mmCIF file of C-alpha atoms and ligand atoms in Angstrom:
data_model
loop_
_atom_site.group_PDB
_atom_site.id
_atom_site.type_symbol
_atom_site.label_atom_id
_atom_site.label_comp_id
_atom_site.label_asym_id
_atom_site.label_seq_id
_atom_site.Cartn_x
_atom_site.Cartn_y
_atom_site.Cartn_z
ATOM 1 C CA UNK A 219 -0.226 0.049 0.056
ATOM 2 C CA UNK A 220 0.726 3.742 -0.630
ATOM 3 C CA UNK A 221 0.640 5.777 1.886
ATOM 4 C CA UNK A 222 0.421 10.171 2.240
ATOM 5 C CA UNK A 223 -0.476 12.615 4.830
ATOM 6 C CA UNK A 224 -3.556 13.182 5.068
ATOM 7 C CA UNK A 225 -3.916 17.508 4.554
ATOM 8 C CA UNK A 226 -2.536 19.786 6.951
ATOM 9 C CA UNK A 227 -3.505 16.795 9.727
ATOM 10 C CA UNK A 228 -0.965 14.764 11.493
ATOM 11 C CA UNK A 229 -3.110 11.449 9.450
ATOM 12 C CA UNK A 230 -0.943 9.650 8.352
ATOM 13 C CA UNK A 231 -3.479 7.856 5.601
ATOM 14 C CA UNK A 232 -3.646 4.625 2.521
ATOM 15 C CA UNK A 233 -3.538 6.170 -0.725
ATOM 16 C CA UNK A 234 -7.214 3.603 -1.124
ATOM 17 C CA UNK A 235 -9.413 3.999 1.463
ATOM 18 C CA UNK A 236 -12.684 1.970 2.351
ATOM 19 C CA UNK A 237 -16.572 3.241 1.075
ATOM 20 C CA UNK A 238 -19.073 1.842 3.482
ATOM 21 C CA UNK A 239 -21.452 3.741 2.004
ATOM 22 C CA UNK A 240 -22.870 4.117 -2.115
ATOM 23 C CA UNK A 241 -25.703 1.157 -3.843
ATOM 24 C CA UNK A 242 -22.767 -2.542 -2.005
ATOM 25 C CA UNK A 243 -22.923 -0.891 1.854
ATOM 26 C CA UNK A 244 -19.602 -3.359 2.672
ATOM 27 C CA UNK A 245 -22.556 -5.557 0.771
ATOM 28 C CA UNK A 246 -25.250 -5.218 3.275
ATOM 29 C CA UNK A 247 -27.525 -2.958 0.526
ATOM 30 C CA UNK A 248 -26.891 -6.042 -2.313
ATOM 31 C CA UNK A 249 -27.679 -9.508 -0.342
ATOM 32 C CA UNK A 250 -24.507 -9.937 1.519
ATOM 33 C CA UNK A 251 -24.568 -10.655 5.200
ATOM 34 C CA UNK A 252 -22.380 -9.476 8.182
ATOM 35 C CA UNK A 253 -20.235 -12.062 8.353
ATOM 36 C CA UNK A 254 -19.712 -10.949 4.019
ATOM 37 C CA UNK A 255 -19.435 -7.674 5.469
ATOM 38 C CA UNK A 256 -16.719 -8.429 7.872
ATOM 39 C CA UNK A 257 -14.454 -10.255 5.573
ATOM 40 C CA UNK A 258 -14.087 -7.481 2.999
ATOM 41 C CA UNK A 259 -13.289 -4.779 5.300
ATOM 42 C CA UNK A 260 -10.759 -8.219 6.606
ATOM 43 C CA UNK A 261 -9.498 -8.432 2.880
ATOM 44 C CA UNK A 262 -9.880 -4.035 2.583
ATOM 45 C CA UNK A 263 -7.090 -4.344 6.427
ATOM 46 C CA UNK A 264 -4.899 -7.418 5.009
ATOM 47 C CA UNK A 265 -4.410 -5.894 2.218
ATOM 48 C CA UNK A 266 -2.823 -2.262 3.745
ATOM 49 C CA UNK A 267 -5.929 -0.304 3.690
ATOM 50 C CA UNK A 268 -6.571 2.079 7.160
ATOM 51 C CA UNK A 269 -9.218 3.981 6.183
ATOM 52 C CA UNK A 270 -12.760 3.245 6.413
ATOM 53 C CA UNK A 271 -15.518 5.798 5.307
ATOM 54 C CA UNK A 272 -18.590 5.371 7.267
ATOM 55 C CA UNK A 273 -21.741 7.096 8.052
ATOM 56 C CA UNK A 274 -24.801 6.778 10.866
ATOM 57 C CA UNK A 275 -26.976 6.502 6.915
ATOM 58 C CA UNK A 276 -25.252 3.756 5.761
ATOM 59 C CA UNK A 277 -26.179 1.255 8.528
ATOM 60 C CA UNK A 278 -22.230 0.105 8.590
ATOM 61 C CA UNK A 279 -20.927 1.057 11.260
ATOM 62 C CA UNK A 280 -21.645 -1.527 13.656
ATOM 63 C CA UNK A 281 -20.407 -4.300 10.982
ATOM 64 C CA UNK A 282 -17.688 -1.628 10.589
ATOM 65 C CA UNK A 283 -16.904 -1.613 14.410
ATOM 66 C CA UNK A 284 -16.875 -5.779 14.510
ATOM 67 C CA UNK A 285 -14.348 -6.178 11.986
ATOM 68 C CA UNK A 286 -11.793 -3.659 13.915
ATOM 69 C CA UNK A 287 -12.559 -4.929 17.138
ATOM 70 C CA UNK A 288 -9.819 -6.348 19.075
ATOM 71 C CA UNK A 289 -7.628 -3.997 16.784
ATOM 72 C CA UNK A 290 -4.719 -1.598 18.013
ATOM 73 C CA UNK A 291 -6.441 1.224 17.302
ATOM 74 C CA UNK A 292 -4.846 3.277 16.608
ATOM 75 C CA UNK A 293 -3.537 2.134 13.091
ATOM 76 C CA UNK A 294 -6.800 2.378 11.494
ATOM 77 C CA UNK A 295 -8.281 6.193 10.758
ATOM 78 C CA UNK A 296 -12.004 6.080 11.258
ATOM 79 C CA UNK A 297 -13.809 8.853 9.111
ATOM 80 C CA UNK A 298 -17.774 8.944 10.223
ATOM 81 C CA UNK A 299 -21.121 11.370 8.925
ATOM 82 C CA UNK A 300 -24.052 12.375 10.175
ATOM 83 C CA UNK A 301 -26.949 13.438 8.339
ATOM 84 C CA UNK A 302 -28.873 16.593 10.150
ATOM 85 C CA UNK A 303 -32.600 15.437 8.195
ATOM 86 C CA UNK A 304 -33.326 16.238 4.953
ATOM 87 C CA UNK A 305 -36.847 18.199 4.825
ATOM 88 C CA UNK A 306 -36.910 22.507 5.501
ATOM 89 C CA UNK A 307 -36.612 22.256 9.620
ATOM 90 C CA UNK A 308 -33.021 21.873 10.421
ATOM 91 C CA UNK A 309 -32.636 19.129 13.213
ATOM 92 C CA UNK A 310 -31.342 21.055 16.781
ATOM 93 C CA UNK A 311 -27.283 20.278 17.176
ATOM 94 C CA UNK A 312 -28.105 17.869 20.571
ATOM 95 C CA UNK A 313 -28.938 15.379 17.867
ATOM 96 C CA UNK A 314 -26.309 15.957 15.912
ATOM 97 C CA UNK A 315 -24.500 14.923 18.692
ATOM 98 C CA UNK A 316 -26.385 12.291 19.653
ATOM 99 C CA UNK A 317 -26.044 10.852 15.798
ATOM 100 C CA UNK A 318 -21.920 11.493 17.298
ATOM 101 C CA UNK A 319 -22.348 9.394 20.678
ATOM 102 C CA UNK A 320 -23.590 7.048 18.517
ATOM 103 C CA UNK A 321 -20.872 6.676 16.749
ATOM 104 C CA UNK A 322 -19.041 6.313 18.570
ATOM 105 C CA UNK A 323 -20.997 3.503 20.195
ATOM 106 C CA UNK A 324 -21.552 1.447 17.147
ATOM 107 C CA UNK A 325 -18.149 1.992 16.238
ATOM 108 C CA UNK A 326 -16.663 0.458 20.083
ATOM 109 C CA UNK A 327 -14.278 3.561 19.491
ATOM 110 C CA UNK A 328 -13.474 6.259 21.982
ATOM 111 C CA UNK A 329 -12.552 9.189 19.132
ATOM 112 C CA UNK A 330 -13.395 9.232 15.510
ATOM 113 C CA UNK A 331 -10.426 10.573 13.586
ATOM 114 C CA UNK A 332 -12.872 12.732 11.022
ATOM 115 C CA UNK A 333 -16.022 13.560 11.448
ATOM 116 C CA UNK A 334 -18.158 14.891 8.924
ATOM 117 C CA UNK A 335 -20.937 16.526 8.459
ATOM 118 C CA UNK A 336 -23.150 14.861 4.957
ATOM 119 C CA UNK A 337 -24.613 15.380 2.166
ATOM 120 C CA UNK A 338 -24.344 19.470 2.568
ATOM 121 C CA UNK A 339 -25.958 21.988 -0.186
ATOM 122 C CA UNK A 340 -25.228 24.904 -1.329
ATOM 123 C CA UNK A 341 -28.298 26.026 0.961
ATOM 124 C CA UNK A 342 -28.020 24.736 3.889
ATOM 125 C CA UNK A 343 -24.696 25.783 4.053
ATOM 126 C CA UNK A 344 -24.817 28.954 6.459
ATOM 127 C CA UNK A 345 -27.262 27.036 8.887
ATOM 128 C CA UNK A 346 -24.063 24.093 9.319
ATOM 129 C CA UNK A 347 -21.760 26.648 9.552
ATOM 130 C CA UNK A 348 -23.253 28.823 11.544
ATOM 131 C CA UNK A 349 -25.658 26.483 14.377
ATOM 132 C CA UNK A 350 -23.471 23.481 14.109
ATOM 133 C CA UNK A 351 -19.716 24.483 13.659
ATOM 134 C CA UNK A 352 -19.441 25.555 16.961
ATOM 135 C CA UNK A 353 -21.767 23.190 18.404
ATOM 136 C CA UNK A 354 -19.091 20.391 17.628
ATOM 137 C CA UNK A 355 -16.226 22.387 17.985
ATOM 138 C CA UNK A 356 -16.794 21.852 21.994
ATOM 139 C CA UNK A 357 -17.779 18.386 21.451
ATOM 140 C CA UNK A 358 -14.163 17.866 18.832
ATOM 141 C CA UNK A 359 -12.178 19.772 22.414
ATOM 142 C CA UNK A 360 -13.581 17.005 24.592
ATOM 143 C CA UNK A 361 -11.997 14.423 21.801
ATOM 144 C CA UNK A 362 -14.333 13.153 20.719
ATOM 145 C CA UNK A 363 -13.381 12.985 16.959
ATOM 146 C CA UNK A 364 -9.708 14.946 16.037
ATOM 147 C CA UNK A 365 -10.667 16.630 12.878
ATOM 148 C CA UNK A 366 -14.318 17.841 10.937
ATOM 149 C CA UNK A 367 -14.634 17.183 6.810
ATOM 150 C CA UNK A 368 -17.828 18.047 5.020
ATOM 151 C CA UNK A 369 -19.384 16.059 2.298
ATOM 152 C CA UNK A 370 -20.937 17.796 -0.444
ATOM 153 C CA UNK A 371 -24.161 16.099 -2.856
ATOM 154 C CA UNK A 372 -22.441 15.282 -6.187
ATOM 155 C CA UNK A 373 -26.576 14.932 -7.980
ATOM 156 C CA UNK A 374 -27.829 18.454 -6.900
ATOM 157 C CA UNK A 375 -24.033 20.452 -6.872
ATOM 158 C CA UNK A 376 -22.477 19.106 -9.455
ATOM 159 C CA UNK A 377 -20.858 23.019 -9.805
ATOM 160 C CA UNK A 378 -19.481 21.910 -5.211
ATOM 161 C CA UNK A 379 -21.037 25.615 -5.183
ATOM 162 C CA UNK A 380 -21.281 24.548 -1.150
ATOM 163 C CA UNK A 381 -17.242 23.300 -1.386
ATOM 164 C CA UNK A 382 -16.142 26.846 -2.555
ATOM 165 C CA UNK A 383 -18.029 28.211 -0.172
ATOM 166 C CA UNK A 384 -16.748 26.150 2.673
ATOM 167 C CA UNK A 385 -13.025 25.921 2.178
ATOM 168 C CA UNK A 386 -11.960 29.304 2.503
ATOM 169 C CA UNK A 387 -14.548 29.334 5.951
ATOM 170 C CA UNK A 388 -10.825 27.541 8.034
ATOM 171 C CA UNK A 389 -12.594 24.940 10.158
ATOM 172 C CA UNK A 390 -13.145 22.169 7.617
ATOM 173 C CA UNK A 391 -9.800 19.973 7.375
ATOM 174 C CA UNK A 392 -11.095 17.405 5.335
ATOM 175 C CA UNK A 393 -13.910 17.312 2.392
ATOM 176 C CA UNK A 394 -16.033 14.554 0.598
ATOM 177 C CA UNK A 395 -15.543 15.216 -3.203
ATOM 178 C CA UNK A 396 -16.589 13.652 -6.494
ATOM 179 C CA UNK A 397 -14.583 13.400 -9.548
ATOM 180 C CA UNK A 398 -14.307 10.857 -12.404
ATOM 181 C CA UNK A 399 -13.007 9.747 -16.173
ATOM 182 C CA UNK A 400 -16.555 12.223 -17.541
ATOM 183 C CA UNK A 401 -17.027 15.160 -14.134
ATOM 184 C CA UNK A 402 -13.790 16.349 -13.685
ATOM 185 C CA UNK A 403 -14.708 19.960 -12.888
ATOM 186 C CA UNK A 404 -13.201 19.938 -9.161
ATOM 187 C CA UNK A 405 -9.925 19.996 -10.814
ATOM 188 C CA UNK A 406 -10.093 23.836 -11.319
ATOM 189 C CA UNK A 407 -13.149 24.070 -8.534
ATOM 190 C CA UNK A 408 -11.723 22.339 -5.605
ATOM 191 C CA UNK A 409 -7.942 21.105 -6.383
ATOM 192 C CA UNK A 410 -6.678 24.490 -5.571
ATOM 193 C CA UNK A 411 -8.166 26.264 -2.831
ATOM 194 C CA UNK A 412 -8.190 22.428 -0.907
ATOM 195 C CA UNK A 413 -4.328 22.095 -1.853
ATOM 196 C CA UNK A 414 -3.523 25.468 -0.651
ATOM 197 C CA UNK A 415 -5.648 25.359 2.260
ATOM 198 C CA UNK A 416 -3.830 22.246 3.735
ATOM 199 C CA UNK A 417 -7.814 20.000 3.274
ATOM 200 C CA UNK A 418 -7.382 17.088 3.088
ATOM 201 C CA UNK A 419 -9.548 15.622 -0.167
ATOM 202 C CA UNK A 420 -11.149 12.094 -0.480
ATOM 203 C CA UNK A 421 -13.124 11.340 -3.918
ATOM 204 C CA UNK A 422 -16.605 9.310 -3.941
ATOM 205 C CA UNK A 423 -18.219 8.408 -6.988
ATOM 206 C CA UNK A 424 -15.291 7.369 -9.114
ATOM 207 C CA UNK A 425 -16.644 4.252 -10.476
ATOM 208 C CA UNK A 426 -20.164 4.838 -8.794
ATOM 209 C CA UNK A 427 -22.496 2.927 -11.384
ATOM 210 C CA UNK A 428 -21.776 4.229 -15.356
ATOM 211 C CA UNK A 429 -17.745 2.480 -15.786
ATOM 212 C CA UNK A 430 -18.906 -0.397 -13.754
ATOM 213 C CA UNK A 431 -21.214 -1.394 -16.695
ATOM 214 C CA UNK A 432 -19.868 -0.840 -20.116
ATOM 215 C CA UNK A 433 -23.759 -0.622 -21.554
ATOM 216 C CA UNK A 434 -24.919 2.009 -19.524
ATOM 217 C CA UNK A 435 -21.191 4.107 -20.768
ATOM 218 C CA UNK A 436 -21.610 4.066 -24.044
ATOM 219 C CA UNK A 437 -25.606 4.818 -24.277
ATOM 220 C CA UNK A 438 -24.131 8.011 -21.685
ATOM 221 C CA UNK A 439 -21.133 9.117 -24.070
ATOM 222 C CA UNK A 440 -23.543 8.397 -27.407
ATOM 223 C CA UNK A 441 -26.181 10.925 -25.353
ATOM 224 C CA UNK A 442 -23.395 12.802 -24.943
ATOM 225 C CA UNK A 443 -22.207 12.303 -28.749
ATOM 226 C CA UNK A 444 -18.478 11.935 -27.910
ATOM 227 C CA UNK A 445 -16.299 8.485 -28.695
ATOM 228 C CA UNK A 446 -16.092 5.539 -26.628
ATOM 229 C CA UNK A 447 -13.479 5.115 -23.736
ATOM 230 C CA UNK A 448 -12.396 1.771 -25.171
ATOM 231 C CA UNK A 449 -8.998 3.752 -26.383
ATOM 232 C CA UNK A 450 -7.686 3.580 -22.604
ATOM 233 C CA UNK A 451 -7.412 0.055 -22.886
ATOM 234 C CA UNK A 452 -4.152 -1.972 -24.025
ATOM 235 C CA UNK A 453 -1.676 -3.408 -23.392
ATOM 236 C CA UNK A 454 0.686 -0.482 -20.758
ATOM 237 C CA UNK A 455 -3.033 0.979 -20.831
ATOM 238 C CA UNK A 456 -5.306 0.421 -18.610
ATOM 239 C CA UNK A 457 -6.650 -3.581 -17.699
ATOM 240 C CA UNK A 458 -10.302 -2.244 -17.979
ATOM 241 C CA UNK A 459 -12.498 0.789 -18.092
ATOM 242 C CA UNK A 460 -13.153 0.233 -14.056
ATOM 243 C CA UNK A 461 -8.880 -0.144 -14.546
ATOM 244 C CA UNK A 462 -8.952 3.822 -15.666
ATOM 245 C CA UNK A 463 -11.499 5.188 -13.499
ATOM 246 C CA UNK A 464 -9.003 3.953 -10.509
ATOM 247 C CA UNK A 465 -5.924 5.293 -11.857
ATOM 248 C CA UNK A 466 -7.387 8.547 -13.551
ATOM 249 C CA UNK A 467 -8.381 9.776 -10.263
ATOM 250 C CA UNK A 468 -5.842 8.244 -7.835
ATOM 251 C CA UNK A 469 -3.074 10.562 -9.576
ATOM 252 C CA UNK A 470 -4.700 13.988 -10.056
ATOM 253 C CA UNK A 471 -2.971 16.425 -7.891
ATOM 254 C CA UNK A 472 -4.529 17.386 -4.899
ATOM 255 C CA UNK A 473 -6.245 13.887 -4.695
ATOM 256 C CA UNK A 474 -5.499 12.425 -1.089
ATOM 257 C CA UNK A 475 -7.242 9.516 -0.098
ATOM 258 C CA UNK A 476 -9.892 8.047 -3.817
ATOM 259 C CA UNK A 477 -12.225 5.393 -1.815
ATOM 260 C CA UNK A 478 -14.246 2.244 -3.294
ATOM 261 C CA UNK A 479 -17.247 0.939 -2.125
ATOM 262 C CA UNK A 480 -17.620 -2.634 -2.557
ATOM 263 C CA UNK A 481 -19.371 -5.880 -1.233
ATOM 264 C CA UNK A 482 -16.958 -7.887 -3.092
ATOM 265 C CA UNK A 483 -13.307 -9.265 -1.474
ATOM 266 C CA UNK A 484 -12.263 -10.178 -4.989
ATOM 267 C CA UNK A 485 -13.238 -6.392 -6.277
ATOM 268 C CA UNK A 486 -10.986 -5.588 -3.080
ATOM 269 C CA UNK A 487 -7.634 -7.178 -4.402
ATOM 270 C CA UNK A 488 -8.928 -5.505 -8.167
ATOM 271 C CA UNK A 489 -8.973 -1.811 -6.539
ATOM 272 C CA UNK A 490 -6.098 -1.743 -4.929
ATOM 273 C CA UNK A 491 -3.892 -3.453 -6.913
ATOM 274 C CA UNK A 492 -5.742 -0.914 -10.326
ATOM 275 C CA UNK A 493 -4.965 1.695 -7.436
ATOM 276 C CA UNK A 494 -1.182 0.944 -6.697
ATOM 277 C CA UNK A 495 -0.375 0.707 -10.632
ATOM 278 C CA UNK A 496 1.296 3.766 -12.125
ATOM 279 C CA UNK A 497 -0.947 6.530 -13.640
ATOM 280 C CA UNK A 498 -1.976 5.841 -17.147
ATOM 281 C CA UNK A 499 -0.599 6.572 -20.040
ATOM 282 C CA UNK A 500 0.627 9.972 -20.453
ATOM 283 C CA UNK A 501 -1.113 10.752 -24.154
ATOM 284 C CA UNK A 502 -4.578 8.489 -22.626
ATOM 285 C CA UNK A 503 -5.336 11.301 -19.494
ATOM 286 C CA UNK A 504 -3.927 14.218 -21.805
ATOM 287 C CA UNK A 505 -6.577 12.591 -24.606
ATOM 288 C CA UNK A 506 -9.276 11.784 -21.368
ATOM 289 C CA UNK A 507 -8.405 15.989 -19.984
ATOM 290 C CA UNK A 508 -8.643 16.843 -23.572
ATOM 291 C CA UNK A 509 -12.350 15.301 -25.141
ATOM 292 C CA UNK A 510 -13.783 14.700 -22.042
ATOM 293 C CA UNK A 511 -12.320 17.672 -19.603
ATOM 294 C CA UNK A 512 -15.576 19.562 -20.808
ATOM 295 C CA UNK A 513 -19.215 17.056 -19.173
ATOM 296 C CA UNK A 514 -20.007 17.377 -15.771
ATOM 297 C CA UNK A 515 -22.784 15.471 -14.036
ATOM 298 C CA UNK A 516 -22.498 13.040 -15.448
ATOM 299 C CA UNK A 517 -22.570 9.433 -13.385
ATOM 300 C CA UNK A 518 -23.802 10.674 -10.479
ATOM 301 C CA UNK A 519 -26.044 8.846 -9.618
ATOM 302 C CA UNK A 520 -28.872 9.394 -7.180
ATOM 303 C CA UNK A 521 -29.173 6.909 -4.661
ATOM 304 C CA UNK A 522 -32.380 4.141 -5.173
ATOM 305 C CA UNK A 523 -32.310 2.065 -2.569
ATOM 306 C CA UNK A 524 -33.183 2.809 1.385
ATOM 307 C CA UNK A 525 -30.600 3.483 3.226
ATOM 308 C CA UNK A 526 -28.408 4.868 0.364
ATOM 309 C CA UNK A 527 -25.453 6.905 0.675
HETATM 310 N N1 LIG B 833 -22.608 12.290 -0.204
HETATM 311 C C1 LIG B 833 -21.428 11.516 0.396
HETATM 312 O O1 LIG B 833 -21.026 12.136 1.621
HETATM 313 C C2 LIG B 833 -20.735 10.050 -0.074
HETATM 314 C C3 LIG B 833 -22.154 9.743 -1.363
HETATM 315 C C4 LIG B 833 -21.934 8.657 -1.770
HETATM 316 C C5 LIG B 833 -20.829 7.657 -1.079
HETATM 317 N N2 LIG B 833 -20.010 8.446 -0.126
HETATM 318 C C6 LIG B 833 -19.001 7.017 0.341
HETATM 319 O O2 LIG B 833 -17.804 7.101 -0.697
HETATM 320 C C7 LIG B 833 -17.377 5.804 -1.140
HETATM 321 C C8 LIG B 833 -17.093 5.536 -2.331
HETATM 322 O O3 LIG B 833 -18.467 5.778 -3.155
HETATM 323 P P1 LIG B 833 -19.006 4.539 -3.571
HETATM 324 O O4 LIG B 833 -19.231 3.280 -3.151
HETATM 325 O O5 LIG B 833 -21.208 5.362 -3.761
HETATM 326 O O6 LIG B 833 -18.704 4.874 -5.305
HETATM 327 P P2 LIG B 833 -17.523 3.543 -5.903
HETATM 328 O O7 LIG B 833 -17.007 3.128 -5.712
HETATM 329 O O8 LIG B 833 -17.597 4.612 -7.014
HETATM 330 O O9 LIG B 833 -18.058 2.615 -6.692
HETATM 331 C C9 LIG B 833 -19.148 1.867 -6.419
HETATM 332 C C10 LIG B 833 -19.937 0.925 -7.103
HETATM 333 O O10 LIG B 833 -18.756 0.508 -8.477
HETATM 334 C C11 LIG B 833 -18.635 -1.041 -8.066
HETATM 335 N N3 LIG B 833 -17.254 -1.948 -7.690
HETATM 336 C C12 LIG B 833 -16.700 -1.759 -6.977
HETATM 337 N N4 LIG B 833 -15.224 -2.026 -7.358
HETATM 338 C C13 LIG B 833 -15.632 -2.865 -8.373
HETATM 339 C C14 LIG B 833 -15.110 -3.722 -9.889
HETATM 340 N N5 LIG B 833 -13.338 -4.215 -9.411
HETATM 341 N N6 LIG B 833 -15.496 -4.460 -10.551
HETATM 342 C C15 LIG B 833 -17.113 -3.853 -10.431
HETATM 343 N N7 LIG B 833 -17.613 -3.392 -10.115
HETATM 344 C C16 LIG B 833 -16.824 -2.408 -8.802
HETATM 345 C C17 LIG B 833 -19.712 -1.673 -6.836
HETATM 346 O O11 LIG B 833 -19.871 -2.773 -6.882
HETATM 347 P P3 LIG B 833 -19.652 -3.786 -6.054
HETATM 348 O O12 LIG B 833 -20.042 -4.148 -4.893
HETATM 349 O O13 LIG B 833 -20.352 -5.008 -7.202
HETATM 350 O O14 LIG B 833 -18.442 -4.158 -6.052
HETATM 351 C C18 LIG B 833 -19.879 -0.457 -6.592
HETATM 352 O O15 LIG B 833 -21.754 -0.749 -7.529
HETATM 353 C C19 LIG B 833 -18.688 4.892 -1.065
HETATM 354 O O16 LIG B 833 -18.575 4.053 -0.274
HETATM 355 C C20 LIG B 833 -19.449 5.838 0.551
HETATM 356 O O17 LIG B 833 -18.049 5.827 1.819
HETATM 357 C C21 LIG B 833 -19.923 9.806 0.564
#
């Protein structure tokens, strides 16, 4: 595994992170058992992954807690999130603090490394910053978490408007952002600001539905009147489209951690292998940037299952 320092935090993180949400939810979202989910976490840890991202909304904190039970806590970087209600009514900060306390209990730990506010839209940001952050910083001072983070809502905020407002506020030590081969606008819109401010970056949506489903990818490209991405797969290039997606994202300047969500031990191994391979050939990356770099908001599937990301 390769490791890096996460923004200006002193966390040493694996460049590959295990996402316990998305459609798979460690397999719990696709018919897997708790034992299967534990096996996915163990496979990731065996490959040297030390960062696991979960959330109160995923229903996977308990199984992550089981999987890491008895391990040396100091070797793990645990990230989780709290939501704050979807409707127009704001939940009181006490509800978010209760979520943090529940996460600590379910994960079986006395501190979270990265505690994130989950899926903040531009419209809700002022309330999050003005009301929630001061209350959470008091919990941080008690030692319940080490670093404060925020995650965006890619299907509803493909231009990263929320993060563009949040990063200059200086209270966020971590952001989670969507970036992939057909949604590259964080290169100009987010990464220069996170790099300048020393904010750690985790990527989500690097594969999601679109790059794991060849027929869907073809249909999307046809709709956009863009050529197929097959040129990426060749000897000396990517092994397949998923391999291309991970390697493209991994070497983007300003990216610390690429998350992947899966319910498959086999996919854990394949994804780690992709993320440890060298960058895609320079001419392939240049073509991806030149021909597809203008595309925004493709493949950011709105979750359709219960308890999604
Ligand atoms: N707003 C937010 O805070 C937010 C939103 C979304 C996601 N997230 C976080 O980001 C993480 C990553 O996002 P994600 O899980 O949605 O997307 P992702 O990791 O880009 O894609 C996951 C999808 O790709 C499939 N997949 C993974 N490896 C594969 C492989 N080698 N071959 C074929 N298919 C493969 C998975 O199915 P299999 O199970 O079959 O592998 C799953 O359907 C989440 O788990 C979550 O922790 C946060």
